[in-house]
Amino acid sequence: MRAAGDREELSTDSGDSAGALSRRGILKGAAVTAGTAAVGLVATRPAHAADAPAGVVRATARMGGTSITMSVVNGALQWSAERNGKTVIDTSALGLRLSDGTVLGSDVTVLGHQHGTTRTTWSPVYGRNATVTDQYQEQRWKLQDTASGIRFGVRIRAYKTGVALRYVLLDTGTDTETDTVTISDELTTFVFPDDTTVYSARDEDAYLPVAPDAIPSSGTSSTDQGPLTDLPLTAALSNGYLACVCESARLNFPRLMLSSVPGQPGTLSAFLMEHTARGSGPVETTATVTAPFATPWRAVVIGATHAELVDNAELVLNLAPPTALTDTTWIKPGKVFRCELSTAAGLVGVDFAVARGIDYIEYDAGWYGPEFTTVDATTPIAAIDLPSVISYATSKGIGVFLYVNRIALSDANALFGLYKSWGVAGIKLGFINEGTQSMTNQITGWARTAAEYELLIDMHDDMRPFGYERTYPNYISLEGVRGNEQFPTATHNVTLPFARNIGGPIDYTICYGQSRNKTTNAHQMAMAAVYYQPLNFLFWYDKPSKYANPASWPGLPWFNAVPTTWDESRTLAGSIGEYVAVARRNGSTWYLGAMTDETARTLPIPLSFLGGGTYTATVYADGTPGSSPFRTPVVVGTQTVTSETTLDVAMAPAGGQAIILRPS
């Protein structure tokens, strides 16, 4: 990734008047070991607001109508956020609880204040857009806890697209070789305006729109229990704004969940995981880090409209560390086809990939034996002559992915090195348990090791994004979604763009022509443009013979053509859980996908984003609805359009449209 731009330090006045501090009942958190680049704070003079009442110190970061304020009110830390004068996050708590009971944030003094504005641009290896602008205003405080004398910091940032905050643990300045801090809880709260609805989901459950205090209790004796929801967590505010809580730059730190707070209807509280998401591995109730140390960013992506929320998702990437790789030319996003477990299926799969514009084939679970009992992933089953398949694939320009269950990952360095020597292009890791500090370290370690051997990596099961695909672009995809193996509803599918996909890539596994789908085939086709998934598994559950007669499958040319990485992306319309339309450009060609819930609807879509001249629109649309959504045929038509054209995008119940716009 290239970075170029300018940095300018500007003075910033203090912000608005402080509100009352919203307290939460302390919920048992998990080990917090924040991990990322250490941040130093320069001790200058405290930031006293000219209009602040006695006992209040305040600092506000602002950018393009968005603002975030941190305050000390009678010694207690709090924060809030606004967009264009409307409340996004009301007065909320800040703080960390250490293992000895010390609470950093309940009684503090501001020792120093630093602020400035930064603007850079950078080019991702792949992404929603070819160039990303990273512009924000930041406020930093150096603080001292009154009781213990411990010094720490808080950083806040305002972007046009949202806000973010993180804590900084400072070293003591002593001569000791290490300066360790053990954290047991994070006390950050998110207080939403009255009548907010949040879209809650845990693990691979469907999204449930509920009030913040009504998140259902979940978990088992071997997992974290309580009214908990995973991130990203999207909130629809009563003032019309959308806010999606995400995390970024999570290194050496447990994963963040959010919890309802008894007696506080609009409040969600940070919950740092003690167990892995699926209950395998040691329980970690505290986490120890070495100062100086910065916790992950707690980001709130903000949209004035549902469509704008989707387009503002790159905030998560901007908060993540830049790429650690000096050479990324070997990292190739693309489409993947899963083969049956035989040599013949692999060879046929390669031919199918060549014919269908697919970049990779994959051997999934079982290629080296039963995945839950086989700990050796170095020897293929007798039915697969893997060297022959890899050799044939390589000769055709097709890469090979191999699936590995976590129980076969005892020595990732040796295994990844072996796969590299075989000519493997990437690894799909299955049943990965995320959540604790040690699992965060293991996951990021696997990605780093894979990069050493120039292997792409796709993490599966209950994984949650944190911007790591910027730092290690070979960490190209992850699951953490209720995908097509669950055959979810159309309502669920049109919730994902505004929720899970805001945080980062998803591996959804598109099923075209599957009778078990609860959606039309055009709906499935549109996913390839609507969802951001740089590694896109297509034709899941199918074999090449199904498509031997292309005339029976009119959607195939769409899948042949559609790429997985983009020069420009624009969300054209949307309402969470109801409908969405996204246009993405690769080169001079635009790919437009539109999807609806179980309600038939027609969306007027202006094509004002097109350049000059005329375009040929190839439209893949729902035909006359059949006896079930799956039986609704795909009909194909073409028309000439310009930037002055408005398309009426008609969709059947649980339907969609996929449109290719090529310059004439």
mmCIF file of N, CA and C in Angstrom, residues 335-416:
data_model
loop_
_atom_site.group_PDB
_atom_site.id
_atom_site.type_symbol
_atom_site.label_atom_id
_atom_site.label_comp_id
_atom_site.label_asym_id
_atom_site.label_seq_id
_atom_site.Cartn_x
_atom_site.Cartn_y
_atom_site.Cartn_z
ATOM 1 N N LYS A 335 -12.285 -15.399 -7.334
ATOM 2 C CA LYS A 335 -13.409 -16.305 -7.146
ATOM 3 C C LYS A 335 -12.885 -17.724 -6.964
ATOM 4 N N VAL A 336 -13.632 -18.508 -6.182
ATOM 5 C CA VAL A 336 -13.190 -19.848 -5.801
ATOM 6 C C VAL A 336 -14.310 -20.846 -6.065
ATOM 7 N N PHE A 337 -13.919 -22.046 -6.529
ATOM 8 C CA PHE A 337 -14.875 -23.142 -6.708
ATOM 9 C C PHE A 337 -14.412 -24.333 -5.881
ATOM 10 N N ARG A 338 -15.324 -24.855 -5.052
ATOM 11 C CA ARG A 338 -15.012 -26.021 -4.217
ATOM 12 C C ARG A 338 -15.238 -27.300 -5.011
ATOM 13 N N CYS A 339 -14.230 -28.174 -5.003
ATOM 14 C CA CYS A 339 -14.300 -29.438 -5.742
ATOM 15 C C CYS A 339 -14.667 -30.590 -4.817
ATOM 16 N N GLU A 340 -15.237 -31.635 -5.393
ATOM 17 C CA GLU A 340 -15.419 -32.874 -4.651
ATOM 18 C C GLU A 340 -14.058 -33.519 -4.414
ATOM 19 N N LEU A 341 -14.031 -34.477 -3.492
ATOM 20 C CA LEU A 341 -12.764 -34.996 -2.994
ATOM 21 C C LEU A 341 -12.240 -36.152 -3.840
ATOM 22 N N SER A 342 -11.804 -35.838 -5.039
ATOM 23 C CA SER A 342 -11.155 -36.828 -5.890
ATOM 24 C C SER A 342 -10.231 -36.117 -6.864
ATOM 25 N N THR A 343 -9.308 -36.878 -7.435
ATOM 26 C CA THR A 343 -8.420 -36.302 -8.445
ATOM 27 C C THR A 343 -9.217 -35.828 -9.650
ATOM 28 N N ALA A 344 -10.123 -36.674 -10.121
ATOM 29 C CA ALA A 344 -10.910 -36.328 -11.309
ATOM 30 C C ALA A 344 -11.711 -35.056 -11.077
ATOM 31 N N ALA A 345 -12.305 -34.923 -9.881
ATOM 32 C CA ALA A 345 -13.094 -33.725 -9.589
ATOM 33 C C ALA A 345 -12.213 -32.485 -9.569
ATOM 34 N N GLY A 346 -10.995 -32.626 -9.074
ATOM 35 C CA GLY A 346 -10.077 -31.501 -9.072
ATOM 36 C C GLY A 346 -9.708 -31.066 -10.475
ATOM 37 N N LEU A 347 -9.421 -32.030 -11.345
ATOM 38 C CA LEU A 347 -9.048 -31.707 -12.722
ATOM 39 C C LEU A 347 -10.216 -31.067 -13.469
ATOM 40 N N VAL A 348 -11.412 -31.633 -13.281
ATOM 41 C CA VAL A 348 -12.602 -31.048 -13.907
ATOM 42 C C VAL A 348 -12.871 -29.665 -13.321
ATOM 43 N N GLY A 349 -12.631 -29.533 -12.030
ATOM 44 C CA GLY A 349 -12.818 -28.238 -11.386
ATOM 45 C C GLY A 349 -11.910 -27.169 -11.966
ATOM 46 N N VAL A 350 -10.677 -27.543 -12.290
ATOM 47 C CA VAL A 350 -9.758 -26.602 -12.925
ATOM 48 C C VAL A 350 -10.310 -26.157 -14.275
ATOM 49 N N ASP A 351 -10.782 -27.111 -15.070
ATOM 50 C CA ASP A 351 -11.348 -26.756 -16.379
ATOM 51 C C ASP A 351 -12.571 -25.851 -16.228
ATOM 52 N N PHE A 352 -13.403 -26.155 -15.239
ATOM 53 C CA PHE A 352 -14.583 -25.334 -14.974
ATOM 54 C C PHE A 352 -14.154 -23.925 -14.575
ATOM 55 N N ALA A 353 -13.125 -23.828 -13.743
ATOM 56 C CA ALA A 353 -12.631 -22.523 -13.318
ATOM 57 C C ALA A 353 -12.143 -21.709 -14.512
ATOM 58 N N VAL A 354 -11.398 -22.344 -15.404
ATOM 59 C CA VAL A 354 -10.905 -21.647 -16.595
ATOM 60 C C VAL A 354 -12.075 -21.152 -17.439
ATOM 61 N N ALA A 355 -13.071 -22.003 -17.633
ATOM 62 C CA ALA A 355 -14.212 -21.656 -18.480
ATOM 63 C C ALA A 355 -15.082 -20.573 -17.862
ATOM 64 N N ARG A 356 -15.100 -20.481 -16.536
ATOM 65 C CA ARG A 356 -16.035 -19.594 -15.851
ATOM 66 C C ARG A 356 -15.361 -18.380 -15.218
ATOM 67 N N GLY A 357 -14.114 -18.105 -15.558
ATOM 68 C CA GLY A 357 -13.449 -16.923 -15.022
ATOM 69 C C GLY A 357 -13.201 -16.999 -13.534
ATOM 70 N N ILE A 358 -13.009 -18.220 -13.020
ATOM 71 C CA ILE A 358 -12.762 -18.445 -11.593
ATOM 72 C C ILE A 358 -11.256 -18.555 -11.381
ATOM 73 N N ASP A 359 -10.762 -18.050 -10.274
ATOM 74 C CA ASP A 359 -9.328 -17.938 -10.042
ATOM 75 C C ASP A 359 -8.729 -19.092 -9.248
ATOM 76 N N TYR A 360 -9.551 -19.750 -8.418
ATOM 77 C CA TYR A 360 -9.041 -20.789 -7.525
ATOM 78 C C TYR A 360 -10.014 -21.963 -7.471
ATOM 79 N N ILE A 361 -9.462 -23.160 -7.221
ATOM 80 C CA ILE A 361 -10.277 -24.283 -6.773
ATOM 81 C C ILE A 361 -9.888 -24.587 -5.332
ATOM 82 N N GLU A 362 -10.772 -25.303 -4.643
ATOM 83 C CA GLU A 362 -10.498 -25.614 -3.242
ATOM 84 C C GLU A 362 -10.900 -27.042 -2.928
ATOM 85 N N TYR A 363 -10.055 -27.717 -2.171
ATOM 86 C CA TYR A 363 -10.427 -28.973 -1.527
ATOM 87 C C TYR A 363 -10.782 -28.650 -0.081
ATOM 88 N N ASP A 364 -12.014 -28.957 0.287
ATOM 89 C CA ASP A 364 -12.504 -28.611 1.617
ATOM 90 C C ASP A 364 -12.294 -29.782 2.573
ATOM 91 N N ALA A 365 -13.033 -29.772 3.683
ATOM 92 C CA ALA A 365 -12.876 -30.762 4.745
ATOM 93 C C ALA A 365 -12.916 -32.178 4.195
ATOM 94 N N GLY A 366 -11.975 -32.996 4.644
ATOM 95 C CA GLY A 366 -11.921 -34.394 4.258
ATOM 96 C C GLY A 366 -10.807 -34.738 3.296
ATOM 97 N N TRP A 367 -10.113 -33.764 2.744
ATOM 98 C CA TRP A 367 -9.096 -34.077 1.737
ATOM 99 C C TRP A 367 -7.908 -34.828 2.342
ATOM 100 N N TYR A 368 -7.685 -34.647 3.652
ATOM 101 C CA TYR A 368 -6.615 -35.398 4.328
ATOM 102 C C TYR A 368 -7.171 -36.383 5.363
ATOM 103 N N GLY A 369 -8.488 -36.591 5.344
ATOM 104 C CA GLY A 369 -9.124 -37.515 6.269
ATOM 105 C C GLY A 369 -10.184 -36.807 7.090
ATOM 106 N N PRO A 370 -10.894 -37.524 7.960
ATOM 107 C CA PRO A 370 -11.935 -36.909 8.791
ATOM 108 C C PRO A 370 -11.360 -35.754 9.612
ATOM 109 N N GLU A 371 -11.939 -34.575 9.461
ATOM 110 C CA GLU A 371 -11.289 -33.381 9.995
ATOM 111 C C GLU A 371 -11.275 -33.302 11.517
ATOM 112 N N PHE A 372 -12.224 -33.947 12.185
ATOM 113 C CA PHE A 372 -12.281 -33.817 13.643
ATOM 114 C C PHE A 372 -11.475 -34.889 14.373
ATOM 115 N N THR A 373 -10.912 -35.815 13.624
ATOM 116 C CA THR A 373 -10.088 -36.856 14.253
ATOM 117 C C THR A 373 -8.698 -36.947 13.643
ATOM 118 N N THR A 374 -8.472 -36.277 12.528
ATOM 119 C CA THR A 374 -7.183 -36.356 11.849
ATOM 120 C C THR A 374 -6.364 -35.110 12.168
ATOM 121 N N VAL A 375 -5.227 -35.303 12.825
ATOM 122 C CA VAL A 375 -4.391 -34.170 13.211
ATOM 123 C C VAL A 375 -3.232 -33.962 12.247
ATOM 124 N N ASP A 376 -3.145 -34.803 11.227
ATOM 125 C CA ASP A 376 -2.086 -34.689 10.237
ATOM 126 C C ASP A 376 -2.691 -34.226 8.918
ATOM 127 N N ALA A 377 -2.395 -32.986 8.548
ATOM 128 C CA ALA A 377 -2.932 -32.420 7.297
ATOM 129 C C ALA A 377 -1.850 -32.366 6.227
ATOM 130 N N THR A 378 -0.973 -33.380 6.228
ATOM 131 C CA THR A 378 0.127 -33.395 5.258
ATOM 132 C C THR A 378 0.007 -34.502 4.229
ATOM 133 N N THR A 379 -0.981 -35.383 4.394
ATOM 134 C CA THR A 379 -1.097 -36.523 3.484
ATOM 135 C C THR A 379 -2.509 -36.600 2.926
ATOM 136 N N PRO A 380 -2.683 -36.398 1.619
ATOM 137 C CA PRO A 380 -4.028 -36.484 1.044
ATOM 138 C C PRO A 380 -4.575 -37.906 1.121
ATOM 139 N N ILE A 381 -5.892 -38.020 1.100
ATOM 140 C CA ILE A 381 -6.517 -39.333 1.019
ATOM 141 C C ILE A 381 -6.153 -39.976 -0.318
ATOM 142 N N ALA A 382 -6.320 -41.274 -0.391
ATOM 143 C CA ALA A 382 -5.896 -42.016 -1.586
ATOM 144 C C ALA A 382 -6.617 -41.558 -2.849
ATOM 145 N N ALA A 383 -7.829 -41.026 -2.685
ATOM 146 C CA ALA A 383 -8.621 -40.627 -3.858
ATOM 147 C C ALA A 383 -8.090 -39.368 -4.534
ATOM 148 N N ILE A 384 -7.163 -38.658 -3.882
ATOM 149 C CA ILE A 384 -6.678 -37.383 -4.429
ATOM 150 C C ILE A 384 -5.184 -37.467 -4.699
ATOM 151 N N ASP A 385 -4.822 -37.337 -5.964
ATOM 152 C CA ASP A 385 -3.420 -37.176 -6.361
ATOM 153 C C ASP A 385 -3.154 -35.677 -6.386
ATOM 154 N N LEU A 386 -2.828 -35.142 -5.216
ATOM 155 C CA LEU A 386 -2.734 -33.697 -5.084
ATOM 156 C C LEU A 386 -1.632 -33.083 -5.954
ATOM 157 N N PRO A 387 -0.446 -33.674 -6.044
ATOM 158 C CA PRO A 387 0.570 -33.077 -6.934
ATOM 159 C C PRO A 387 0.087 -32.932 -8.374
ATOM 160 N N SER A 388 -0.647 -33.926 -8.865
ATOM 161 C CA SER A 388 -1.134 -33.849 -10.242
ATOM 162 C C SER A 388 -2.146 -32.721 -10.401
ATOM 163 N N VAL A 389 -3.047 -32.586 -9.425
ATOM 164 C CA VAL A 389 -4.060 -31.538 -9.507
ATOM 165 C C VAL A 389 -3.403 -30.162 -9.426
ATOM 166 N N ILE A 390 -2.468 -29.983 -8.486
ATOM 167 C CA ILE A 390 -1.807 -28.685 -8.350
ATOM 168 C C ILE A 390 -1.014 -28.355 -9.612
ATOM 169 N N SER A 391 -0.332 -29.347 -10.157
ATOM 170 C CA SER A 391 0.446 -29.124 -11.373
ATOM 171 C C SER A 391 -0.458 -28.706 -12.530
ATOM 172 N N TYR A 392 -1.568 -29.394 -12.670
ATOM 173 C CA TYR A 392 -2.497 -29.076 -13.758
ATOM 174 C C TYR A 392 -3.106 -27.694 -13.546
ATOM 175 N N ALA A 393 -3.493 -27.400 -12.309
ATOM 176 C CA ALA A 393 -4.073 -26.093 -12.020
ATOM 177 C C ALA A 393 -3.070 -24.981 -12.321
ATOM 178 N N THR A 394 -1.832 -25.169 -11.890
ATOM 179 C CA THR A 394 -0.806 -24.151 -12.114
ATOM 180 C C THR A 394 -0.584 -23.910 -13.604
ATOM 181 N N SER A 395 -0.611 -24.985 -14.369
ATOM 182 C CA SER A 395 -0.403 -24.847 -15.816
ATOM 183 C C SER A 395 -1.526 -24.057 -16.478
ATOM 184 N N LYS A 396 -2.689 -24.014 -15.844
ATOM 185 C CA LYS A 396 -3.844 -23.299 -16.389
ATOM 186 C C LYS A 396 -4.044 -21.923 -15.739
ATOM 187 N N GLY A 397 -3.123 -21.551 -14.846
ATOM 188 C CA GLY A 397 -3.248 -20.268 -14.180
ATOM 189 C C GLY A 397 -4.261 -20.240 -13.057
ATOM 190 N N ILE A 398 -4.573 -21.400 -12.507
ATOM 191 C CA ILE A 398 -5.557 -21.523 -11.423
ATOM 192 C C ILE A 398 -4.828 -21.875 -10.129
ATOM 193 N N GLY A 399 -5.152 -21.184 -9.046
ATOM 194 C CA GLY A 399 -4.566 -21.479 -7.749
ATOM 195 C C GLY A 399 -5.367 -22.530 -7.006
ATOM 196 N N VAL A 400 -4.750 -23.131 -5.997
ATOM 197 C CA VAL A 400 -5.392 -24.183 -5.202
ATOM 198 C C VAL A 400 -5.416 -23.762 -3.737
ATOM 199 N N PHE A 401 -6.596 -23.833 -3.134
ATOM 200 C CA PHE A 401 -6.790 -23.643 -1.699
ATOM 201 C C PHE A 401 -6.981 -25.005 -1.040
ATOM 202 N N LEU A 402 -6.467 -25.134 0.175
ATOM 203 C CA LEU A 402 -6.680 -26.337 0.978
ATOM 204 C C LEU A 402 -7.299 -25.953 2.317
ATOM 205 N N TYR A 403 -8.272 -26.746 2.740
ATOM 206 C CA TYR A 403 -8.927 -26.552 4.041
ATOM 207 C C TYR A 403 -8.133 -27.267 5.130
ATOM 208 N N VAL A 404 -8.025 -26.637 6.298
ATOM 209 C CA VAL A 404 -7.363 -27.261 7.446
ATOM 210 C C VAL A 404 -8.171 -26.966 8.701
ATOM 211 N N ASN A 405 -8.558 -28.010 9.415
ATOM 212 C CA ASN A 405 -9.204 -27.843 10.713
ATOM 213 C C ASN A 405 -8.157 -27.427 11.743
ATOM 214 N N ARG A 406 -8.572 -26.643 12.740
ATOM 215 C CA ARG A 406 -7.623 -26.106 13.712
ATOM 216 C C ARG A 406 -6.837 -27.182 14.457
ATOM 217 N N ILE A 407 -7.392 -28.402 14.600
ATOM 218 C CA ILE A 407 -6.669 -29.412 15.370
ATOM 219 C C ILE A 407 -5.439 -29.909 14.627
ATOM 220 N N ALA A 408 -5.336 -29.569 13.342
ATOM 221 C CA ALA A 408 -4.156 -29.961 12.569
ATOM 222 C C ALA A 408 -3.152 -28.818 12.449
ATOM 223 N N LEU A 409 -3.288 -27.780 13.289
ATOM 224 C CA LEU A 409 -2.430 -26.597 13.188
ATOM 225 C C LEU A 409 -1.437 -26.493 14.342
ATOM 226 N N SER A 410 -0.960 -27.607 14.824
ATOM 227 C CA SER A 410 -0.033 -27.565 15.955
ATOM 228 C C SER A 410 1.297 -26.925 15.583
ATOM 229 N N ASP A 411 1.693 -27.020 14.330
ATOM 230 C CA ASP A 411 2.940 -26.405 13.867
ATOM 231 C C ASP A 411 2.655 -25.707 12.544
ATOM 232 N N ALA A 412 2.115 -24.493 12.641
ATOM 233 C CA ALA A 412 1.727 -23.764 11.437
ATOM 234 C C ALA A 412 2.930 -23.459 10.561
ATOM 235 N N ASN A 413 4.054 -23.178 11.149
ATOM 236 C CA ASN A 413 5.237 -22.855 10.356
ATOM 237 C C ASN A 413 5.623 -24.020 9.448
ATOM 238 N N ALA A 414 5.680 -25.213 10.005
ATOM 239 C CA ALA A 414 6.046 -26.386 9.203
ATOM 240 C C ALA A 414 4.980 -26.697 8.164
ATOM 241 N N LEU A 415 3.700 -26.602 8.566
ATOM 242 C CA LEU A 415 2.618 -26.949 7.651
ATOM 243 C C LEU A 415 2.541 -25.951 6.499
ATOM 244 N N PHE A 416 2.614 -24.668 6.804
ATOM 245 C CA PHE A 416 2.527 -23.660 5.754
ATOM 246 C C PHE A 416 3.741 -23.735 4.830
#
